[in-house]
PDB file of C-alpha atoms and ligand atoms in Angstrom:
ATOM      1  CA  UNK A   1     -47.886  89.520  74.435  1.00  0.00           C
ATOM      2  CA  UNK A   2     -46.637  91.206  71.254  1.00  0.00           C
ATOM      3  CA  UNK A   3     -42.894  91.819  71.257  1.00  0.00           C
ATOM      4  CA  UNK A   4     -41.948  96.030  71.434  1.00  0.00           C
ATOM      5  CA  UNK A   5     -39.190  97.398  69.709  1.00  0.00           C
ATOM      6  CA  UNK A   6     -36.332  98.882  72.230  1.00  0.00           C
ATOM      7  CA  UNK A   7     -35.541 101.967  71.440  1.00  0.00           C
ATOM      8  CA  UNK A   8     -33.163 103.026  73.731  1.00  0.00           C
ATOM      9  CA  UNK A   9     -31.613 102.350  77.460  1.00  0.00           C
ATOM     10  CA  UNK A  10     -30.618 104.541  79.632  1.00  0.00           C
ATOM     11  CA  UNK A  11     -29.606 104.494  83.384  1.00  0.00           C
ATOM     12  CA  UNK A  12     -32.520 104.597  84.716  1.00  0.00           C
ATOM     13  CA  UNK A  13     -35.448 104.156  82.139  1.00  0.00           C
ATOM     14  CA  UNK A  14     -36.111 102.283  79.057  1.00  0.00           C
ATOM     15  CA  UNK A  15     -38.048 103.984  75.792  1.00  0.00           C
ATOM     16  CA  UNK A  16     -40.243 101.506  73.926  1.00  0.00           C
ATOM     17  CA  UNK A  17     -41.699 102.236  70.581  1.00  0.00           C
ATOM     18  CA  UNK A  18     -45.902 103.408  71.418  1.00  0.00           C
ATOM     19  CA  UNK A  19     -48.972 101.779  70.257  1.00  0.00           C
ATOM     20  CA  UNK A  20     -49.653 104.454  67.822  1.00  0.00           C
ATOM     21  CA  UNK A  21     -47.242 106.845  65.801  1.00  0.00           C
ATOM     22  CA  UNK A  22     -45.562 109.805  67.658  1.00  0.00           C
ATOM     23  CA  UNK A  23     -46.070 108.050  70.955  1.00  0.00           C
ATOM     24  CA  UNK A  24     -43.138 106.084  73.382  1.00  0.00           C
ATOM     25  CA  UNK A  25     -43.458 103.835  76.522  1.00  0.00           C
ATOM     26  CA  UNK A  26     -41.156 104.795  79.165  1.00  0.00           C
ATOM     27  CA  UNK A  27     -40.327 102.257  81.177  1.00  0.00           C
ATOM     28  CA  UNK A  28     -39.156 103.098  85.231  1.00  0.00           C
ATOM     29  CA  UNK A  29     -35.852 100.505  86.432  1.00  0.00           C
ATOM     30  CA  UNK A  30     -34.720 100.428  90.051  1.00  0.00           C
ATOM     31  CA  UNK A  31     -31.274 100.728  88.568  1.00  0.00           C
ATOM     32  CA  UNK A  32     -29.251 103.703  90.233  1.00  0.00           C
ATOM     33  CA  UNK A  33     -26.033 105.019  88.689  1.00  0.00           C
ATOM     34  CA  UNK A  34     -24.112 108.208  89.906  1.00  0.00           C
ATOM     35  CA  UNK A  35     -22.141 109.665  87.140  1.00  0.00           C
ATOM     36  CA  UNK A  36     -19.322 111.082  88.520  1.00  0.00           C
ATOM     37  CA  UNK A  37     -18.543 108.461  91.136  1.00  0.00           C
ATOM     38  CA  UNK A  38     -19.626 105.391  88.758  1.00  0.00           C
ATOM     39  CA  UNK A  39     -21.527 103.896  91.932  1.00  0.00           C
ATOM     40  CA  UNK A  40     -24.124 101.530  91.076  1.00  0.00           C
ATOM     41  CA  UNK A  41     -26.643  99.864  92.539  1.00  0.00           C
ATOM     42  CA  UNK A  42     -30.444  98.968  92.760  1.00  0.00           C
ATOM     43  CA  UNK A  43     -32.954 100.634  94.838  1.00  0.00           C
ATOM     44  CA  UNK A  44     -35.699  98.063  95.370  1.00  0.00           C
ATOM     45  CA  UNK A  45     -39.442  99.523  93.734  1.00  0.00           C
ATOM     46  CA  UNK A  46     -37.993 103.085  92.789  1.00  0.00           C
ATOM     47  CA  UNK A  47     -39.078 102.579  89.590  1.00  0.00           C
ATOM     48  CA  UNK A  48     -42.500 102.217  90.866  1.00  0.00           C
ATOM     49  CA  UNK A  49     -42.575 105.365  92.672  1.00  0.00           C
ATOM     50  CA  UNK A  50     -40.550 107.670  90.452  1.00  0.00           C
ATOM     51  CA  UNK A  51     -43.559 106.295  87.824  1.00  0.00           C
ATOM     52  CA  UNK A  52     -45.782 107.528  90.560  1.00  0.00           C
ATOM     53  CA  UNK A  53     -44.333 110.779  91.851  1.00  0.00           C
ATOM     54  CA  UNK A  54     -43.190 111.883  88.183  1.00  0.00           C
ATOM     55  CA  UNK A  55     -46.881 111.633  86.957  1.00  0.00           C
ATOM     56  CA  UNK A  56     -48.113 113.362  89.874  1.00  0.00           C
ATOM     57  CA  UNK A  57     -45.810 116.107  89.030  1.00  0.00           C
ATOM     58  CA  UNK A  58     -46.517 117.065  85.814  1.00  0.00           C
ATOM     59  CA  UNK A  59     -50.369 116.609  86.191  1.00  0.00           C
ATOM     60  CA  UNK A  60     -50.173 119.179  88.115  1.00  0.00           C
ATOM     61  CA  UNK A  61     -47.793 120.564  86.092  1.00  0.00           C
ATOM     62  CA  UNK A  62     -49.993 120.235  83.249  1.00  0.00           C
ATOM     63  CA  UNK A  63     -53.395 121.515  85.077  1.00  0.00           C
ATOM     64  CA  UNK A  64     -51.471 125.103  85.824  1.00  0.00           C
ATOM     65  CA  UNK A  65     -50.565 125.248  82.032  1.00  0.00           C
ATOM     66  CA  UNK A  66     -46.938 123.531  81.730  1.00  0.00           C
ATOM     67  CA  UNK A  67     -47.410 121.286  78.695  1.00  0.00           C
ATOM     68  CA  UNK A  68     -45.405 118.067  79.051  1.00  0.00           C
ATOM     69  CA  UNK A  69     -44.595 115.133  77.082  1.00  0.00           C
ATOM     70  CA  UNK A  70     -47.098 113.164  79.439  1.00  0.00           C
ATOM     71  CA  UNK A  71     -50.582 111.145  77.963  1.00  0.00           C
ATOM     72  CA  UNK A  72     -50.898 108.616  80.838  1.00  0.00           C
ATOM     73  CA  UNK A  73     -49.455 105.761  83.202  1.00  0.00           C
ATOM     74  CA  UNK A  74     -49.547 102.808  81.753  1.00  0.00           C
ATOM     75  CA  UNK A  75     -49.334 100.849  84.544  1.00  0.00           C
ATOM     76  CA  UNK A  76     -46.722 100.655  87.522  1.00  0.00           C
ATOM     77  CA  UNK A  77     -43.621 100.610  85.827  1.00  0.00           C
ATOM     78  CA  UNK A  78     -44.814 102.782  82.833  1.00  0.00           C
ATOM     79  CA  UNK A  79     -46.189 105.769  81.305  1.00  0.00           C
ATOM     80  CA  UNK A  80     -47.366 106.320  77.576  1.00  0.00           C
ATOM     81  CA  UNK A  81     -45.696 109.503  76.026  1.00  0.00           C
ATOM     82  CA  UNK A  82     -44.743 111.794  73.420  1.00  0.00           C
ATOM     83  CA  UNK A  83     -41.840 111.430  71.490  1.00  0.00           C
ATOM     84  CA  UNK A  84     -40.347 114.963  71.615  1.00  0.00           C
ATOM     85  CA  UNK A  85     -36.930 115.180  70.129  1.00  0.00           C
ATOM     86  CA  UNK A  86     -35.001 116.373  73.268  1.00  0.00           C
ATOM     87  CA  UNK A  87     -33.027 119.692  73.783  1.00  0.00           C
ATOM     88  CA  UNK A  88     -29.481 118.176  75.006  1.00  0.00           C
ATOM     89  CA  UNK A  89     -29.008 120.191  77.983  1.00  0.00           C
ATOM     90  CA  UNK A  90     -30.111 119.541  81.762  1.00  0.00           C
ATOM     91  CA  UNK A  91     -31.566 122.453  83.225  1.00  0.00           C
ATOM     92  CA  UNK A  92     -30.287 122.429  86.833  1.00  0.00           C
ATOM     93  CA  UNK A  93     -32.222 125.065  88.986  1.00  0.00           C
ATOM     94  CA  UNK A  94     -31.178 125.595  92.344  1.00  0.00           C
ATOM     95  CA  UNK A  95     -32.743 127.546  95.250  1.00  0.00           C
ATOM     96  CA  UNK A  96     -30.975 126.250  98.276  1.00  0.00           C
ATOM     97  CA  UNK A  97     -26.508 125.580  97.943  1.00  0.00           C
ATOM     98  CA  UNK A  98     -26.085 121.711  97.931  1.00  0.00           C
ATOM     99  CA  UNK A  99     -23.824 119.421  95.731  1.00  0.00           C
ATOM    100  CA  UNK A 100     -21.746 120.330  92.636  1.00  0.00           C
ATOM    101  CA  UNK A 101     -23.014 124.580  93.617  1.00  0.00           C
ATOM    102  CA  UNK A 102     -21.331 123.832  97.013  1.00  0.00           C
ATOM    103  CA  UNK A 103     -18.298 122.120  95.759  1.00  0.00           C
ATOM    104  CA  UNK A 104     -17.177 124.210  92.573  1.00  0.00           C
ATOM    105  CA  UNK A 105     -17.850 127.939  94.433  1.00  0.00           C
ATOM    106  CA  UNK A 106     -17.369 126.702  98.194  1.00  0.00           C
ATOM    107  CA  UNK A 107     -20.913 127.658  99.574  1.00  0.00           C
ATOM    108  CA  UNK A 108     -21.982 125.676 102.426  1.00  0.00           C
ATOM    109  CA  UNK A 109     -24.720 123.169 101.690  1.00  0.00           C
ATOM    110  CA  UNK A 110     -28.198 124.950 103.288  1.00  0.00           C
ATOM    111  CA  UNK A 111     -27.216 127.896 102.657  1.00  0.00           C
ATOM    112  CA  UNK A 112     -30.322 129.653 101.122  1.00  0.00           C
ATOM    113  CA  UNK A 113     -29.574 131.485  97.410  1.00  0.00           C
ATOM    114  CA  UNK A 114     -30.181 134.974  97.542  1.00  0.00           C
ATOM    115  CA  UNK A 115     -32.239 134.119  94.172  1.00  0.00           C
ATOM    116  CA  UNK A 116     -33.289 130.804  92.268  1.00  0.00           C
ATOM    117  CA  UNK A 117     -29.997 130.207  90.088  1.00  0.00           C
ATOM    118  CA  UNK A 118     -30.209 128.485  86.733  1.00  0.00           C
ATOM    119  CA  UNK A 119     -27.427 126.328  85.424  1.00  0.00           C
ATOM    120  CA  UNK A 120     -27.240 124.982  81.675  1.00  0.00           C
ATOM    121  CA  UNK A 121     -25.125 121.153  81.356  1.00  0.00           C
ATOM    122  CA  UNK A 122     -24.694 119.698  77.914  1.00  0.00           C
ATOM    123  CA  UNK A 123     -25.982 116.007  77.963  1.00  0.00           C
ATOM    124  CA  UNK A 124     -22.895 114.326  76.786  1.00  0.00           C
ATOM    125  CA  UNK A 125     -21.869 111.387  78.698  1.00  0.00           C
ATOM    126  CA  UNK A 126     -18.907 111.232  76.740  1.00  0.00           C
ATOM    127  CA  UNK A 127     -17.505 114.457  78.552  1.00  0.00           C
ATOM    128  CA  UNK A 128     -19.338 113.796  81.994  1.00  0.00           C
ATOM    129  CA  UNK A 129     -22.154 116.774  81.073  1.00  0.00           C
ATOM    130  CA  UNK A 130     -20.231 119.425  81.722  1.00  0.00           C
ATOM    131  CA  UNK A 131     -21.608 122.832  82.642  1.00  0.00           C
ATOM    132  CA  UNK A 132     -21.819 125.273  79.722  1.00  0.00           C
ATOM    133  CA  UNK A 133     -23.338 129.357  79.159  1.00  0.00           C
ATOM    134  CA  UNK A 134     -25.922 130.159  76.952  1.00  0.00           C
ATOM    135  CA  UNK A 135     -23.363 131.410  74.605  1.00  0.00           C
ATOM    136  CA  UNK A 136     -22.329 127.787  73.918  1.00  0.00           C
ATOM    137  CA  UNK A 137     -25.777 126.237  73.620  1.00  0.00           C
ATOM    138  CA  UNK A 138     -26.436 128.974  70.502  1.00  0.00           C
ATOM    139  CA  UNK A 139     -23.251 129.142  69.206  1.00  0.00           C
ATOM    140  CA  UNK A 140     -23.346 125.085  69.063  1.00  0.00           C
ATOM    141  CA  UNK A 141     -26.721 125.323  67.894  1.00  0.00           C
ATOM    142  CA  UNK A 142     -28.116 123.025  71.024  1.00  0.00           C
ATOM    143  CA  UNK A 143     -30.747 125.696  70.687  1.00  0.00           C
ATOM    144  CA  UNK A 144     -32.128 128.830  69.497  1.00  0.00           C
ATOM    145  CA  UNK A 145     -32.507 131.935  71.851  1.00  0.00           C
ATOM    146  CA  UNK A 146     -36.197 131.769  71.654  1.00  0.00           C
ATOM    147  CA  UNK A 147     -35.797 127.618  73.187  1.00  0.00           C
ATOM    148  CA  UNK A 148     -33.698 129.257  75.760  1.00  0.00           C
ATOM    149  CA  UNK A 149     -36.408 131.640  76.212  1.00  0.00           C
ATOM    150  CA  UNK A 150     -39.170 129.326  76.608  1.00  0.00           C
ATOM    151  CA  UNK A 151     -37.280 126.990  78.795  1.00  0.00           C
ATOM    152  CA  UNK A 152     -36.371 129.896  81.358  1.00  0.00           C
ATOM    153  CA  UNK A 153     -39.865 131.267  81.503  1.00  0.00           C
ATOM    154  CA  UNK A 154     -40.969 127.453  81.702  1.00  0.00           C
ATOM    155  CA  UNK A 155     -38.403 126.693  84.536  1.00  0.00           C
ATOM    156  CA  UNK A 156     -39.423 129.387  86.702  1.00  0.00           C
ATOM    157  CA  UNK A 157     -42.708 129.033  86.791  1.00  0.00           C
ATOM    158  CA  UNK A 158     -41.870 124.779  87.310  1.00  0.00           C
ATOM    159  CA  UNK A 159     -39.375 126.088  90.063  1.00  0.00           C
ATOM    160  CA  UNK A 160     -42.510 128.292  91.931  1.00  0.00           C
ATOM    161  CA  UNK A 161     -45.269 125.312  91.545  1.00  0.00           C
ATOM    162  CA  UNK A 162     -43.305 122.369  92.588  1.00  0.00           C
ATOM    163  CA  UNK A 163     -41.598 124.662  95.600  1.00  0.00           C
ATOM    164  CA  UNK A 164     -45.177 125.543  96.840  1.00  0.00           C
ATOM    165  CA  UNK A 165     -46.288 122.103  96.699  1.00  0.00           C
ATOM    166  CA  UNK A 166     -43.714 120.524  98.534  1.00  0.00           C
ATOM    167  CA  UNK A 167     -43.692 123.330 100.919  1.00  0.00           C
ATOM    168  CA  UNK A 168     -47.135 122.028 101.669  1.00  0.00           C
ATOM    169  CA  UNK A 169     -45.993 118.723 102.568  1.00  0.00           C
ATOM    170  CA  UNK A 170     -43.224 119.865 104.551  1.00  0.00           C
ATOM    171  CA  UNK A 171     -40.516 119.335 101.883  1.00  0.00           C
ATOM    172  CA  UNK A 172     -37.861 121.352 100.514  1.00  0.00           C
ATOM    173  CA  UNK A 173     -36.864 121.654  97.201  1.00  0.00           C
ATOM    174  CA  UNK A 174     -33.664 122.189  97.231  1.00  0.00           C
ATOM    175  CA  UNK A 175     -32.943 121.504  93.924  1.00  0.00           C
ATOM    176  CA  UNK A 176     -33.749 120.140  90.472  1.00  0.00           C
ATOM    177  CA  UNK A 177     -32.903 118.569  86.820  1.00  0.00           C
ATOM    178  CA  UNK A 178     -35.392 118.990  84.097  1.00  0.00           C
ATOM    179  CA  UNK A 179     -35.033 118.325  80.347  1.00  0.00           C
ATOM    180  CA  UNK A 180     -37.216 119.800  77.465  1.00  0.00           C
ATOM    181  CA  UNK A 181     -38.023 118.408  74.085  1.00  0.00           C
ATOM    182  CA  UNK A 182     -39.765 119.752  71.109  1.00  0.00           C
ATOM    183  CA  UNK A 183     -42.988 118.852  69.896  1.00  0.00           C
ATOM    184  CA  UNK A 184     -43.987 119.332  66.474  1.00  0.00           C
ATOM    185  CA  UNK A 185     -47.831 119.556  66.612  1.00  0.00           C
ATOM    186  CA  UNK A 186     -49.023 120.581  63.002  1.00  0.00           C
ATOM    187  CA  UNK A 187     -47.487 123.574  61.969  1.00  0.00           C
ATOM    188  CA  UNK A 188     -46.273 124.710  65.403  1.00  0.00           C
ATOM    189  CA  UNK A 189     -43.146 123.714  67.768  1.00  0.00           C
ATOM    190  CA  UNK A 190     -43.428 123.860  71.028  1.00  0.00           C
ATOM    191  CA  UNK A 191     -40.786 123.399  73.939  1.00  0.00           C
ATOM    192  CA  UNK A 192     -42.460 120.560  76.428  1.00  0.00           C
ATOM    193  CA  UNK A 193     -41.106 119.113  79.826  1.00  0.00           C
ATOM    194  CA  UNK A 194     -39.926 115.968  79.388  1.00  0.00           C
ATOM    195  CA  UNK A 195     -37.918 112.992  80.880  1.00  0.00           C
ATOM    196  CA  UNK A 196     -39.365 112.956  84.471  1.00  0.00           C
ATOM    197  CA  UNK A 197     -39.272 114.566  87.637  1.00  0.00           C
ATOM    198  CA  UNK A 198     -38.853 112.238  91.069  1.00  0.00           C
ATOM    199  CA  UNK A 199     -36.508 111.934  94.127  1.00  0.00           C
ATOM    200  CA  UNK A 200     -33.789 111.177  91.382  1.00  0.00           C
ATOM    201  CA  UNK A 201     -33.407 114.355  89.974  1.00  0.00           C
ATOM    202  CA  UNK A 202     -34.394 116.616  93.035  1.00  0.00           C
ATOM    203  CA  UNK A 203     -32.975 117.366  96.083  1.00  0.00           C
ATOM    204  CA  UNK A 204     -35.629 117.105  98.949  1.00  0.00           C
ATOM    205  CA  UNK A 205     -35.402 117.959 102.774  1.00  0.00           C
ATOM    206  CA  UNK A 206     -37.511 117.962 105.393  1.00  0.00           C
ATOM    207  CA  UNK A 207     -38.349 121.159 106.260  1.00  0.00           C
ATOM    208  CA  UNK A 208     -38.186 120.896 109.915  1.00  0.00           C
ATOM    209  CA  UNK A 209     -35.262 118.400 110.634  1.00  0.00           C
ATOM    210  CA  UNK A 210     -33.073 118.949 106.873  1.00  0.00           C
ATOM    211  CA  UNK A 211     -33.416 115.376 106.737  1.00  0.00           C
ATOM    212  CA  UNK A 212     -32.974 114.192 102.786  1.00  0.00           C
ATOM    213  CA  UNK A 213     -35.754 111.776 100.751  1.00  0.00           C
ATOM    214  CA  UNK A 214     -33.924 112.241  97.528  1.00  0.00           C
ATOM    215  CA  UNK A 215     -30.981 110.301  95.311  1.00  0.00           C
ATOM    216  CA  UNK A 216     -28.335 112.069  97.983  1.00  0.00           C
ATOM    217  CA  UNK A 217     -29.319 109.210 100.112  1.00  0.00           C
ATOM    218  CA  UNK A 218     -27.666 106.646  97.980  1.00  0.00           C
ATOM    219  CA  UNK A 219     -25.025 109.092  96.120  1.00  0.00           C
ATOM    220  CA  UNK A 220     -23.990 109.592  99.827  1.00  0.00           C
ATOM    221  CA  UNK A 221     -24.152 106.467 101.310  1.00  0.00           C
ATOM    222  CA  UNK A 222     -26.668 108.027 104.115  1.00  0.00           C
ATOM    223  CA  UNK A 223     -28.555 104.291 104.025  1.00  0.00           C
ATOM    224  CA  UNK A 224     -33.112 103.972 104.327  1.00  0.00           C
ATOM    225  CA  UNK A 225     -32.580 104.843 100.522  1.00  0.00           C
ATOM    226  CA  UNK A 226     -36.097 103.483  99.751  1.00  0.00           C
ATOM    227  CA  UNK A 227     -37.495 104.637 103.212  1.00  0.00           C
ATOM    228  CA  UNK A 228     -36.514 108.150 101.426  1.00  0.00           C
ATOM    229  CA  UNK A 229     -38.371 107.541  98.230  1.00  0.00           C
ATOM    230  CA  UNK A 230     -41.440 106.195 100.175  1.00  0.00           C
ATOM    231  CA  UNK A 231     -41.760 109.354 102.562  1.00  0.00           C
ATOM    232  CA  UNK A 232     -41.771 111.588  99.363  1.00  0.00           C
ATOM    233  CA  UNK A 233     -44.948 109.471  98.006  1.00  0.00           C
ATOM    234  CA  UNK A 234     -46.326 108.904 101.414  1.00  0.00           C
ATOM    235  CA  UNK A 235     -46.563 112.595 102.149  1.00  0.00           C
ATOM    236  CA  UNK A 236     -47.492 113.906  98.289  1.00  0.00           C
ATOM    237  CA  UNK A 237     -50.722 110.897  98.923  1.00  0.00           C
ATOM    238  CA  UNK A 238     -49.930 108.857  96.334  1.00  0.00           C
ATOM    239  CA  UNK A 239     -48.248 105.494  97.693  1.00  0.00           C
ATOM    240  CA  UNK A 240     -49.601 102.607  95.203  1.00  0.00           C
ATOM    241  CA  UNK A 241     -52.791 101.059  96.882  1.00  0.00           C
ATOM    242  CA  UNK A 242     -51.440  98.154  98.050  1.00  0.00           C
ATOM    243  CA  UNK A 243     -48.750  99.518 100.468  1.00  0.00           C
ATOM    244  CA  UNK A 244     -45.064  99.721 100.006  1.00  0.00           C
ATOM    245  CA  UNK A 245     -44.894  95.989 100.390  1.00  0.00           C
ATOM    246  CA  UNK A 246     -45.956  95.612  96.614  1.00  0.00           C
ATOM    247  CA  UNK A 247     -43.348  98.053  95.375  1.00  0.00           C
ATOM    248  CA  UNK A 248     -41.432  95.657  92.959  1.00  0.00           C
ATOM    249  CA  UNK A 249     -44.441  95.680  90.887  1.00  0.00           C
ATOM    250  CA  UNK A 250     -44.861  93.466  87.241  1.00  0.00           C
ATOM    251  CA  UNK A 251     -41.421  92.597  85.690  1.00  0.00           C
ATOM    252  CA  UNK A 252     -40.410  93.669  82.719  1.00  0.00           C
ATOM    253  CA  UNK A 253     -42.193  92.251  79.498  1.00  0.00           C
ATOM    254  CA  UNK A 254     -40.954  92.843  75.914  1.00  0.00           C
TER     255      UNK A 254
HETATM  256  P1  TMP B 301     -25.511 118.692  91.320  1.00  0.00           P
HETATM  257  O1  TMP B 301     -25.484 119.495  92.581  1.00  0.00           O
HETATM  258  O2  TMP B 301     -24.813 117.380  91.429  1.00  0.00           O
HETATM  259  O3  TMP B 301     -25.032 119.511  90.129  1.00  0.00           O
HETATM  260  O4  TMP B 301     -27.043 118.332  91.042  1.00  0.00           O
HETATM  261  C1  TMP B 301     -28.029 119.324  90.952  1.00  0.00           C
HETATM  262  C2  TMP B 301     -29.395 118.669  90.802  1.00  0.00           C
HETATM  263  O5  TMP B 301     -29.487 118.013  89.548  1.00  0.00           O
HETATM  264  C3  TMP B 301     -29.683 117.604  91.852  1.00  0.00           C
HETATM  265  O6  TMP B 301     -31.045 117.723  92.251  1.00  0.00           O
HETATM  266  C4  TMP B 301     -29.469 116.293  91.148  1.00  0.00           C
HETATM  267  C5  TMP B 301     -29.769 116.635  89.718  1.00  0.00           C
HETATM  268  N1  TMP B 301     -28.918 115.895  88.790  1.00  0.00           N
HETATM  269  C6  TMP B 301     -29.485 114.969  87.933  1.00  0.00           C
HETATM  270  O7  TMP B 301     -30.695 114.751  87.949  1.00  0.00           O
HETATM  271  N2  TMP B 301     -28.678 114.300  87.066  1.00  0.00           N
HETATM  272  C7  TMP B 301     -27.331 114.482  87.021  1.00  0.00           C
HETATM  273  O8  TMP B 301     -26.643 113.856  86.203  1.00  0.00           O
HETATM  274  C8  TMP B 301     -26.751 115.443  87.932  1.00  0.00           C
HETATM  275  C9  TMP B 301     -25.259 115.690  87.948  1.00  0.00           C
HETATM  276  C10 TMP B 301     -27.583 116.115  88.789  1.00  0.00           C
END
């Protein structure tokens, strides 16, 4: 097999160059790092099912109008996509208090938002992403009010979908981390969802018992981390064919 060319690591995903111009592999790990504690570990075939559950997602994302950076999965560790040229902010929305919302304004955790609440954090490791207003992203130039514009009315409607849907399978989303990049497609630019959405960068409870499937499970030492990943594919239908026994899938080949 042909060599790719790395193009960048992160924590939890590698970007390879694509088989054609404009396009990237992204690659799913079953590293797991949490920033602000510096915990690391490995959570055995998440990569596999974050491939899964993210392309799920923004399918359906995609058939409701959402445009993503999404073309296909590859395979089980991979998906073939567009490079964008990301927006350096996560877009945190948040419809129930949990985590960081919790801590820094002293809400209890559960404690349902009296609307969904949007939060803006500048991706700079460097400085831990730290929460910023919209007056920073446009006087810093992160982006223009009409990117802030699209990624609101984008976010919301994200927020609405994804809520119903997990609603259906007896989920709540509590909340959520999305970034955006922009695609140049002739003479247009368009804001797109990209990176991915999975049990990573949502929080998810059972509806009935509160019970998490989501990242919290290993932030918070709560243990059945991949029992929690599984549950989320089991119930959205799409657990890979051959059972969670065959979640480590093909290694990594460069
Ligand atoms: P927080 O409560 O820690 O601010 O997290 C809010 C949501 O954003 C939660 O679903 C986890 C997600 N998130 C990420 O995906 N990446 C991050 O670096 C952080 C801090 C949060």
């Amino acid at each position: 097999m042909a060599r790719r060319r790395q193009l960048y690591e992160g924590k939890a995903k590698i970007l390879f160059e694509g088989p054609e111009p404009g396009t990237l592999v992204q690659y799913f790990k079953d590293d797991a790092y949490v920033f602000d504690t510096q915990k690391k570990g490995i959570i055995t075939g998440k990569g596999v099912l974050n491939n899964r559950i993210s392309e799920h997602l923004m399918n359906r994302l995609m058939e409701i109008g959402v445009p993503t950076h999404l073309i296909r999965r590859l395979n089980m560790r991979e998906q073939l996509i567009r490079e964008v040229e990301i927006i350096p902010l996560e877009v945190v929305v948040r419809n129930v208090a949990a985590g960081s919302l919790s801590t820094r304004l002293g809400i209890a955790e559960g404690t349902r938002l009296p609307r969904s609440i949007i939060e803006y954090y500048y991706k700079n490791p460097g400085l831990q992403n730290p929460l910023v207003s919209e007056e920073h992203i446009t006087a810093f130039g992160w982006a223009t009010t009409q990117d802030i514009d699209d990624i609101v009315a984008l976010t919301l409607r994200i927020n609405d979908f994804l809520s119903g849907l997990f609603l259906g399978v007896g989920i709540t989303l509590v909340d959520f981390k999305v970034e955006f990049g922009r695609l140049y497609e002739n003479e247009d630019l368009r804001v797109v969802l990209a990176d991915e959405i999975s049990p990573d960068n949502c929080r998810l409870w059972d509806s009935k018992t509160g019970e998490k499937m989501d990242k919290d499970r290993f932030r918070r030492d709560l243990g059945k981390v991949e029992e929690g990943y599984q549950e989320v594919a089991r119930r959205l239908g799409i657990l890979p064919e051959a059972g969670i026994r065959d979640l480590r899938g093909p290694e990594l080949m460069q």
